[in-house]
PDB file of C-alpha atoms and ligand atoms in Angstrom:
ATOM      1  CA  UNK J 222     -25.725  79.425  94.050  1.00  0.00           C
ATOM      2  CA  UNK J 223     -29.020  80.304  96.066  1.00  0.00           C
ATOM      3  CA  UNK J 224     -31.746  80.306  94.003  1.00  0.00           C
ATOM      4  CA  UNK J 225     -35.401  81.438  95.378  1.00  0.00           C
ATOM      5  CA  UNK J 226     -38.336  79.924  93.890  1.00  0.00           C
ATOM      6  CA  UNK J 227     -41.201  82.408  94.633  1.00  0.00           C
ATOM      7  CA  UNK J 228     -44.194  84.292  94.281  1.00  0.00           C
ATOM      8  CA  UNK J 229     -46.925  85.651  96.091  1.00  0.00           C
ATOM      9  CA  UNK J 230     -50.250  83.234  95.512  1.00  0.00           C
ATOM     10  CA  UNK J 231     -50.724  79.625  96.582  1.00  0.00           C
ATOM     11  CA  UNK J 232     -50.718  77.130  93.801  1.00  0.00           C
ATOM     12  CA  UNK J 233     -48.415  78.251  91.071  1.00  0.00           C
ATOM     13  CA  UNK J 234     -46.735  74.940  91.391  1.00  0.00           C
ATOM     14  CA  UNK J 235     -43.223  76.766  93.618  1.00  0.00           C
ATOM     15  CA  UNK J 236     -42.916  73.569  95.848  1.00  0.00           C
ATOM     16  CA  UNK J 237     -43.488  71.355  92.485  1.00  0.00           C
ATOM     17  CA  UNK J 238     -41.040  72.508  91.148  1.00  0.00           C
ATOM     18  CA  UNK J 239     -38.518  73.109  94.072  1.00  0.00           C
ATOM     19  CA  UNK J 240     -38.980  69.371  94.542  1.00  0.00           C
ATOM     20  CA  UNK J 241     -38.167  68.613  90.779  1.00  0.00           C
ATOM     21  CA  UNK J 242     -35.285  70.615  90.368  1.00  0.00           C
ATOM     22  CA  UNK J 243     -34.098  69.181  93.564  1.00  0.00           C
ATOM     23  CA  UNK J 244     -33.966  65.986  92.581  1.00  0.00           C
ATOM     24  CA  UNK J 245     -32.588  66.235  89.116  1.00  0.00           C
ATOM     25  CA  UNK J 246     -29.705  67.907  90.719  1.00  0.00           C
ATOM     26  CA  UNK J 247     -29.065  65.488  93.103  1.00  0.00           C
ATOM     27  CA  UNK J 248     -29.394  62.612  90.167  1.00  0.00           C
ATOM     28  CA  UNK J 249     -26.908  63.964  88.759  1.00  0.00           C
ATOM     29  CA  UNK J 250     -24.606  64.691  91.265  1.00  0.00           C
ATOM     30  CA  UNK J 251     -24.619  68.271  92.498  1.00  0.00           C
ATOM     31  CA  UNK J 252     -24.648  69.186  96.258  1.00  0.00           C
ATOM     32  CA  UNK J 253     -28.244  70.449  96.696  1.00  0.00           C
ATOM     33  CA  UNK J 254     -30.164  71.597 100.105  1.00  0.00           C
ATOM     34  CA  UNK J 255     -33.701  72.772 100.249  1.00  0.00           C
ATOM     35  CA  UNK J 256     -35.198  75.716 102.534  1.00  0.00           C
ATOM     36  CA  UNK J 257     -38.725  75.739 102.888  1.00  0.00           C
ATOM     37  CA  UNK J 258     -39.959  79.257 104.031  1.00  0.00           C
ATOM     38  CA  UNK J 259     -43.533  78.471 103.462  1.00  0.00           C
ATOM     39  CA  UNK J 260     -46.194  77.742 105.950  1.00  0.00           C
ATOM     40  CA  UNK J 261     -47.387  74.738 104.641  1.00  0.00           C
ATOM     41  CA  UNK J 262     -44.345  73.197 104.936  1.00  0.00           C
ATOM     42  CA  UNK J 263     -45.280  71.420 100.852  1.00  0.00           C
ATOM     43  CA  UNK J 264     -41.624  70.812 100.009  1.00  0.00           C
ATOM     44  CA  UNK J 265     -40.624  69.061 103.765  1.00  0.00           C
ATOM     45  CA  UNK J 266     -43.387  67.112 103.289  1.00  0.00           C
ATOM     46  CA  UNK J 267     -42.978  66.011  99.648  1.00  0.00           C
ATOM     47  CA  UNK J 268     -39.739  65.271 100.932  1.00  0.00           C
ATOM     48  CA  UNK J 269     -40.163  63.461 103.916  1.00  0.00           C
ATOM     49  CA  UNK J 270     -42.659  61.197 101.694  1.00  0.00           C
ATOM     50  CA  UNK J 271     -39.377  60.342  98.862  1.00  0.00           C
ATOM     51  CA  UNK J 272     -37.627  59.707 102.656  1.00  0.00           C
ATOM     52  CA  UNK J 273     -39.704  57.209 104.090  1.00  0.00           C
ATOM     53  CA  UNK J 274     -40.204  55.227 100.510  1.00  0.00           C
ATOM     54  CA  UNK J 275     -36.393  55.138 100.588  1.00  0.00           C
ATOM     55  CA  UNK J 276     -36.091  56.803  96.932  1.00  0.00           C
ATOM     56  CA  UNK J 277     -32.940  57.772  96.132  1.00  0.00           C
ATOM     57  CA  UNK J 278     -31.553  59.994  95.641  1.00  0.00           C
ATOM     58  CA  UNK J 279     -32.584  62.532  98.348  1.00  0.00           C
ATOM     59  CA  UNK J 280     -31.375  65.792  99.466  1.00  0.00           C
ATOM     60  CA  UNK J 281     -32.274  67.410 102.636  1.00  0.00           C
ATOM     61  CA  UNK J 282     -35.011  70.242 103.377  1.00  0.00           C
ATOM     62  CA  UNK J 283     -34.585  72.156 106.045  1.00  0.00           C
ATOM     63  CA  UNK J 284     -37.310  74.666 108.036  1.00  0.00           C
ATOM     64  CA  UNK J 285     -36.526  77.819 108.666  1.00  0.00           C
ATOM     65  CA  UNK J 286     -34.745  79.017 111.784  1.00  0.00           C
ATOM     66  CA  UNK J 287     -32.947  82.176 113.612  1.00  0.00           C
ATOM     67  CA  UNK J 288     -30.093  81.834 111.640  1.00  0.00           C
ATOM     68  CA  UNK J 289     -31.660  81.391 108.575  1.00  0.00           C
ATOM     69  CA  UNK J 290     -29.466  83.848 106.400  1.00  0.00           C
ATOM     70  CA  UNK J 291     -26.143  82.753 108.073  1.00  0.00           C
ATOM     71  CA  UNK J 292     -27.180  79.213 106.798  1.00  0.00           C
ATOM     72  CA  UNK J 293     -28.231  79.877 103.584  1.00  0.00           C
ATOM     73  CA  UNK J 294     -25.082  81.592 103.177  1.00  0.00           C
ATOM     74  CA  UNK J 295     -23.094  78.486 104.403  1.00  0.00           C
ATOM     75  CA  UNK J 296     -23.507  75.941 101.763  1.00  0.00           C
ATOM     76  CA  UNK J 297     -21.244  75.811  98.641  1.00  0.00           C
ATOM     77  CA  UNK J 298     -23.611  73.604  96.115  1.00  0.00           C
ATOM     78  CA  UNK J 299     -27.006  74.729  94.537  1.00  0.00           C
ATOM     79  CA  UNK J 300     -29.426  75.720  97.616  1.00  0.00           C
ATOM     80  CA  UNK J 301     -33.440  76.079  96.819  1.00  0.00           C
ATOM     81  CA  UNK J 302     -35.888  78.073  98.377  1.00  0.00           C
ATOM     82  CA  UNK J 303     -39.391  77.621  98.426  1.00  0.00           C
ATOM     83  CA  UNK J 304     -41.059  81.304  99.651  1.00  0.00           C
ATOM     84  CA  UNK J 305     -44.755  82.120  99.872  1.00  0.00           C
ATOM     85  CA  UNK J 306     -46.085  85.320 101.059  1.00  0.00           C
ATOM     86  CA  UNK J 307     -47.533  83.296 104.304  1.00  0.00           C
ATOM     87  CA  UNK J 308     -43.891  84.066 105.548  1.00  0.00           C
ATOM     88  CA  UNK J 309     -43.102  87.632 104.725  1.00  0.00           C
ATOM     89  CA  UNK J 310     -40.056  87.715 106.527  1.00  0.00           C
ATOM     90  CA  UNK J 311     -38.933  84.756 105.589  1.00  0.00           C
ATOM     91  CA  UNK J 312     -39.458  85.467 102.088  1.00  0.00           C
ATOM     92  CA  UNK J 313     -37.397  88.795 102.228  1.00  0.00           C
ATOM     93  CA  UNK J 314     -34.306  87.067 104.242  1.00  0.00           C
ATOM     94  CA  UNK J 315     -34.087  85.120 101.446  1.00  0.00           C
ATOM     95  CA  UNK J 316     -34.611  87.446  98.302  1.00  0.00           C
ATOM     96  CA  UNK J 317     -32.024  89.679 100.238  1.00  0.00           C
ATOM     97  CA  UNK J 318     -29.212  87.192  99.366  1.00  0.00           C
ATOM     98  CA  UNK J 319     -30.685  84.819  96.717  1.00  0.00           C
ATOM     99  CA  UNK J 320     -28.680  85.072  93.159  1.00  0.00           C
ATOM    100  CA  UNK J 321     -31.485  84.709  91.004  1.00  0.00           C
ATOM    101  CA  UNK J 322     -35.263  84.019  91.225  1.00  0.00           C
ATOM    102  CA  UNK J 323     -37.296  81.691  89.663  1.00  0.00           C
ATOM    103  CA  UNK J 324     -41.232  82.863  89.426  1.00  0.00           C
ATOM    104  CA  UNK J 325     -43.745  80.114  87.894  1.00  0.00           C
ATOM    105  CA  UNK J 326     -47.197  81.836  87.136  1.00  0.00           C
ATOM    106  CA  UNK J 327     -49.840  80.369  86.046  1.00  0.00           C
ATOM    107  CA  UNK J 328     -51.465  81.779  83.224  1.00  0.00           C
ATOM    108  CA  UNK J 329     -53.964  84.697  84.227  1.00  0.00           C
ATOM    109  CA  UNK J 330     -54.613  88.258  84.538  1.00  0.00           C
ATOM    110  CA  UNK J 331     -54.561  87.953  88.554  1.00  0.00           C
ATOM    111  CA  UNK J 332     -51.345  85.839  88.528  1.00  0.00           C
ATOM    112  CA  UNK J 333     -49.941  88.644  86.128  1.00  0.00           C
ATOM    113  CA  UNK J 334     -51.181  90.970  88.918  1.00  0.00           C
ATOM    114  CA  UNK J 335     -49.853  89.107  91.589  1.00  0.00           C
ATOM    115  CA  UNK J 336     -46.527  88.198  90.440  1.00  0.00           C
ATOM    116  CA  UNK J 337     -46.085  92.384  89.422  1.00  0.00           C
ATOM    117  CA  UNK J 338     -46.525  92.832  93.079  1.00  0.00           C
ATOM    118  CA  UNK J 339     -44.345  90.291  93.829  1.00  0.00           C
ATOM    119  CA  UNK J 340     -41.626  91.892  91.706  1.00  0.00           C
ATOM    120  CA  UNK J 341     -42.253  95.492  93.939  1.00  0.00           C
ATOM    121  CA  UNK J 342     -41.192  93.477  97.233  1.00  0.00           C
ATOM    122  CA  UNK J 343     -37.876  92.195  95.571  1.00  0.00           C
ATOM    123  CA  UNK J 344     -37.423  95.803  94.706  1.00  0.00           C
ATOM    124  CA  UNK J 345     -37.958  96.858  97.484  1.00  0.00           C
ATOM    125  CA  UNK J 346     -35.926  94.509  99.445  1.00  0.00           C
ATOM    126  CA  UNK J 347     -32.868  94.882  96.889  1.00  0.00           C
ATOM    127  CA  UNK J 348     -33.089  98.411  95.471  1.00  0.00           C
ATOM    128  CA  UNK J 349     -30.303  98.811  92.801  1.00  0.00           C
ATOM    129  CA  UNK J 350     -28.834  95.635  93.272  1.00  0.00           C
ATOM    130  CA  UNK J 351     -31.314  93.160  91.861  1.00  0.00           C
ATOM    131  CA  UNK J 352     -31.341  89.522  91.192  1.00  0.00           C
ATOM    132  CA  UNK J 353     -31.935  87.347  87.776  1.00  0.00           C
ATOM    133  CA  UNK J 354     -35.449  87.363  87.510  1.00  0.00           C
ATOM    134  CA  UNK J 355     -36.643  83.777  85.822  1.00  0.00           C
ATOM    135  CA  UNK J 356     -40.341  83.564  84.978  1.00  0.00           C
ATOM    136  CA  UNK J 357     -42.022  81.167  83.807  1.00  0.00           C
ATOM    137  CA  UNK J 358     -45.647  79.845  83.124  1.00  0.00           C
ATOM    138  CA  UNK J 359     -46.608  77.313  84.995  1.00  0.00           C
ATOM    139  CA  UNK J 360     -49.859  75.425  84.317  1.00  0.00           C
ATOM    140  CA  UNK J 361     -50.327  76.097  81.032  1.00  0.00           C
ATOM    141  CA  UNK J 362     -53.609  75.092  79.371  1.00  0.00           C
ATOM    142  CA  UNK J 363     -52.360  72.280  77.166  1.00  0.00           C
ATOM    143  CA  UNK J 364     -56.528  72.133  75.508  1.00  0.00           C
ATOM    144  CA  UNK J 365     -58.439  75.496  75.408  1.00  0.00           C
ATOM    145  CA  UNK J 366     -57.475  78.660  76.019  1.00  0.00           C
ATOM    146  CA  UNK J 367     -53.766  78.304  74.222  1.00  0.00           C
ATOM    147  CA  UNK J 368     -54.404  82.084  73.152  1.00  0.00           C
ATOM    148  CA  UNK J 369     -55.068  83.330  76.686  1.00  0.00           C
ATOM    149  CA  UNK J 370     -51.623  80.758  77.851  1.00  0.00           C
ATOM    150  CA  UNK J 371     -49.363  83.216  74.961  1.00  0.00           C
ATOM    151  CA  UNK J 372     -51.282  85.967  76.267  1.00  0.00           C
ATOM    152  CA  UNK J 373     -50.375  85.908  79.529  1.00  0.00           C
ATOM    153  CA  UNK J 374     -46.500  84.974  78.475  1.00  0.00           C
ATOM    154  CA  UNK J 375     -46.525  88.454  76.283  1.00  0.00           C
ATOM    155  CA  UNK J 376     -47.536  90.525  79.768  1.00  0.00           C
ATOM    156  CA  UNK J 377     -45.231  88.535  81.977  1.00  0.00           C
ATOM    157  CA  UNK J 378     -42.304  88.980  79.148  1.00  0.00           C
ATOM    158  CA  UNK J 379     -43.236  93.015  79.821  1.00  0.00           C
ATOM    159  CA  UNK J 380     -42.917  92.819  83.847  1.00  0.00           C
ATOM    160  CA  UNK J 381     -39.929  95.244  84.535  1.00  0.00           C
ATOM    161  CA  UNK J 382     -36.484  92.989  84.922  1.00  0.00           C
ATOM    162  CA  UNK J 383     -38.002  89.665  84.447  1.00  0.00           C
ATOM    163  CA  UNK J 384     -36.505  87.684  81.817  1.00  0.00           C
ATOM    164  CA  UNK J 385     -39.307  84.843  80.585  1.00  0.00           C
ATOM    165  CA  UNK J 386     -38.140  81.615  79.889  1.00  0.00           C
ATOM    166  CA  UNK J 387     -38.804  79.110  77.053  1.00  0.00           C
ATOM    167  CA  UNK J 388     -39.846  76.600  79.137  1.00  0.00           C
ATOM    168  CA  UNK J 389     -43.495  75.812  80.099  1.00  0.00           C
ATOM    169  CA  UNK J 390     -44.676  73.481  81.954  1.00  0.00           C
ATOM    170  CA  UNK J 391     -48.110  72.281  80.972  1.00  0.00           C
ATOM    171  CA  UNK J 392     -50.889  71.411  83.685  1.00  0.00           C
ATOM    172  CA  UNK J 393     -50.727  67.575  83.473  1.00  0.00           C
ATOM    173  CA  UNK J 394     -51.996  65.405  86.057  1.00  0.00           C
ATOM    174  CA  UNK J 395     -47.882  63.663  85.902  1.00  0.00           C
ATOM    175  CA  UNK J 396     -46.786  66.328  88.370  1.00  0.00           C
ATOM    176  CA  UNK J 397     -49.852  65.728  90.339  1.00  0.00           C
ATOM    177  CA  UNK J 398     -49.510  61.943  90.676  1.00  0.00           C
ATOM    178  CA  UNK J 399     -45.850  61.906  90.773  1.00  0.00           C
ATOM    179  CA  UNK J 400     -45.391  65.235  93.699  1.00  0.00           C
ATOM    180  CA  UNK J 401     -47.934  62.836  95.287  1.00  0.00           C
ATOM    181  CA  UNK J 402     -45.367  59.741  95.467  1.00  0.00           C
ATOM    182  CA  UNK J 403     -43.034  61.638  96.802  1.00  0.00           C
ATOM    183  CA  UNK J 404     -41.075  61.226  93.024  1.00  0.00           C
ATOM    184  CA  UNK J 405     -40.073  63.670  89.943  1.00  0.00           C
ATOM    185  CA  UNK J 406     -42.083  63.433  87.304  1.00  0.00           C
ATOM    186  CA  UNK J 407     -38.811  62.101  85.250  1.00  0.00           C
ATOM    187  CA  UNK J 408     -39.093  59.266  88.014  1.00  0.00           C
ATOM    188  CA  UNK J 409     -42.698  58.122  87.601  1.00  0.00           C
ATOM    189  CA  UNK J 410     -43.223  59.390  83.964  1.00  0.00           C
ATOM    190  CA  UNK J 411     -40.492  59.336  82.216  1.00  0.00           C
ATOM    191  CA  UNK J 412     -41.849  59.763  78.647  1.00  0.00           C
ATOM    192  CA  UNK J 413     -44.761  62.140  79.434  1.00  0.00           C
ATOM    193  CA  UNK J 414     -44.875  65.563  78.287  1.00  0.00           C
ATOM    194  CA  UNK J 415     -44.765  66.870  81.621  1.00  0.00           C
ATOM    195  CA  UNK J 416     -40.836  65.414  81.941  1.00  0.00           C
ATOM    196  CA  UNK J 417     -39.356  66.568  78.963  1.00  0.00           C
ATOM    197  CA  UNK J 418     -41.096  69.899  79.793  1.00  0.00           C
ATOM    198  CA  UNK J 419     -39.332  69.224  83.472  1.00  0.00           C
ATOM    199  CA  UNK J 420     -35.737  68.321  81.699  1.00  0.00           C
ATOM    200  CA  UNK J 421     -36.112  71.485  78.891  1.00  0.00           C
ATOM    201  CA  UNK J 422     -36.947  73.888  81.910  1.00  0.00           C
ATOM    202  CA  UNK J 423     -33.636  72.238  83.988  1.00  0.00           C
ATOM    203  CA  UNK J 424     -31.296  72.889  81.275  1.00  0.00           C
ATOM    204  CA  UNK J 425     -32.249  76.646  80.963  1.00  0.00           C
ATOM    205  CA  UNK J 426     -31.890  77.090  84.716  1.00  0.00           C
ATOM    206  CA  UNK J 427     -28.903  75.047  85.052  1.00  0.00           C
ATOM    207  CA  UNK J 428     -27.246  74.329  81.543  1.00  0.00           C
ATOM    208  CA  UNK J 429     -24.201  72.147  82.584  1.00  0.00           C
ATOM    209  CA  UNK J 430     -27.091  69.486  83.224  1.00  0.00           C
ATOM    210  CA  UNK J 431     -27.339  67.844  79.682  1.00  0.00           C
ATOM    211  CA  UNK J 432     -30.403  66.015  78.572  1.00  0.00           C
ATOM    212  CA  UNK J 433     -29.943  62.242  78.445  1.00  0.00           C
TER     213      UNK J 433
HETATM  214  N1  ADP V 673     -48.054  72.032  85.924  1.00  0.00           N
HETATM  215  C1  ADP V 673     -48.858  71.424  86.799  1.00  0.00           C
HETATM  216  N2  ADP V 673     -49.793  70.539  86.355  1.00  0.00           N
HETATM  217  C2  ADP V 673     -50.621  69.921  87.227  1.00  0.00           C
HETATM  218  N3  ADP V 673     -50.592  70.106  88.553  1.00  0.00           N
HETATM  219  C3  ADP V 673     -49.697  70.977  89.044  1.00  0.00           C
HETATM  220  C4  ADP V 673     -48.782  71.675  88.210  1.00  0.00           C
HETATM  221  N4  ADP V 673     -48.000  72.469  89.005  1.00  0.00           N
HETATM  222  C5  ADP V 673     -48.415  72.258  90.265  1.00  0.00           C
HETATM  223  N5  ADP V 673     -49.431  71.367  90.292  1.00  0.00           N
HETATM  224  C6  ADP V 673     -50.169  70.862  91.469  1.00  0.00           C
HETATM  225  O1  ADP V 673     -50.853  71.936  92.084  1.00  0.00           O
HETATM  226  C7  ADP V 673     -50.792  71.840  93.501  1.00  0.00           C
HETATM  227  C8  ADP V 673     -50.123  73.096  94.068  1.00  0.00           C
HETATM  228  O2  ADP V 673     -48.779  73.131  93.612  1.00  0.00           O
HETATM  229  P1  ADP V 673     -47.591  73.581  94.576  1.00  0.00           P
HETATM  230  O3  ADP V 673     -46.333  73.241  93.886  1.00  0.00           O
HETATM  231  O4  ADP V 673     -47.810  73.026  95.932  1.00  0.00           O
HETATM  232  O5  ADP V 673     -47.826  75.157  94.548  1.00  0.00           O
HETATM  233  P2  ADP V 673     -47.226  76.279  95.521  1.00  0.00           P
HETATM  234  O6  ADP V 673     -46.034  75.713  96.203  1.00  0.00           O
HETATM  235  O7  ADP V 673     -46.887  77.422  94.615  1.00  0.00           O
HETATM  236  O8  ADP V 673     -48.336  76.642  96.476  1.00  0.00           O
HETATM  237  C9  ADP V 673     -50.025  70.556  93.804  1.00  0.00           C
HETATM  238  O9  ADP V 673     -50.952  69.516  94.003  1.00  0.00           O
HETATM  239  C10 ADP V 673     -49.240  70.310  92.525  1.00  0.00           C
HETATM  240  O10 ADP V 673     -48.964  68.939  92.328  1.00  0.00           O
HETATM  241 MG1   MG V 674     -45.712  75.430  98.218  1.00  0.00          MG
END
């Protein structure tokens, strides 16, 4: 299954949780490959980090290339992609054969904005045949500002075809530290919030991964 994590603004936590989802597949046994369509190459390098500190397990992220769709298309297992709008064309290779998409948004008005325009590319790009759209906030204020969090989960939960998930993550330095490390927050943190946010957000993307 290809599965695009995307959305159009910088720091909505895509390569986060690319690299999370990664490795919790991996741990527990799937097949998984990593594209990363973005610029700033976050999800290689996060990678390349869990490489050289010899964590196990790993599973390969690959840059983009000519035959980009032909590849994505080759695998059998579970195959991410990390998209920002720094690579348009990229992006839309991608959405044009991805099976579902997973959108984190952080909670405000121009992430709400951003992630409705966002949703007019895939539309464009797909017409009648869309993908599962999976959104979810990302960074949610875990102090203040709870009301403006639900807020902005009410007017993402309206966005035409997207269907909101349960899951939030919270913004907790544990993704911070352990993206840093080149390690899941499971790895580093393994009773924090921030993992058993992680592990609930896994199983609703990928039930037949049960929580240990
Ligand atoms: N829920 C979160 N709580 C705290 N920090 C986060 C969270 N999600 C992402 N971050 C941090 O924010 C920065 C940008 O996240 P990143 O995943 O690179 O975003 P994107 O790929 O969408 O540009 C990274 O340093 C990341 O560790
Ligand atoms: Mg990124």
């Amino acid at each position: 299954m290809i599965t695009v994590i995307g959305n159009l603004k910088g720091g909505a936590g895509k390569s986060t949780v690319a690299f999370n989802i990664g490795v919790r597949l991996a741990m527990a046994g799937h097949t998984v490959v990593a594209y990363d369509l973005d610029p700033q190459k976050t999800l290689h390098d996060v990678a390349s980090i869990r490489a050289e500190q010899g964590y196990e397990p790993q599973f390969p992220v690959y840059l983009p290339d000519m035959q980009l769709i032909g590849k994505l298309r080759s695998h059998n297992g579970d195959v991410l992609t990390d998209v920002g709008s720094a690579n348009i064309d990229g992006m839309k290779a991608a959405i044009s054969i991805c099976h579902r998409i997973v959108i984190p948004v952080p909670p405000s008005q121009a992430d709400i904005w951003s992630t409705q325009r966002f949703i007019r590319i895939i539309e464009q790009v797909r017409g009648d045949d869309m993908p599962e759209l999976l959104a979810f906030i990302n960074r949610a204020d875990t102090h203040h500002a709870v009301r403006e969090t639900d807020e902005a989960a009410a007017a993402l939960a309206t966005l035409r075809g997207i269907r909101l998930l349960d899951g939030r993550l919270g913004q907790r330095t544990a993704f911070r530290r352990s993206f840093s490390e080149g390690l899941a927050v499971q790895e580093l943190e393994p009773r924090s919030k921030a993992a058993t946010e992680m592990l609930s957000l896994l199983t609703e993307l990928y039930p037949e991964i049960q929580e240990k």
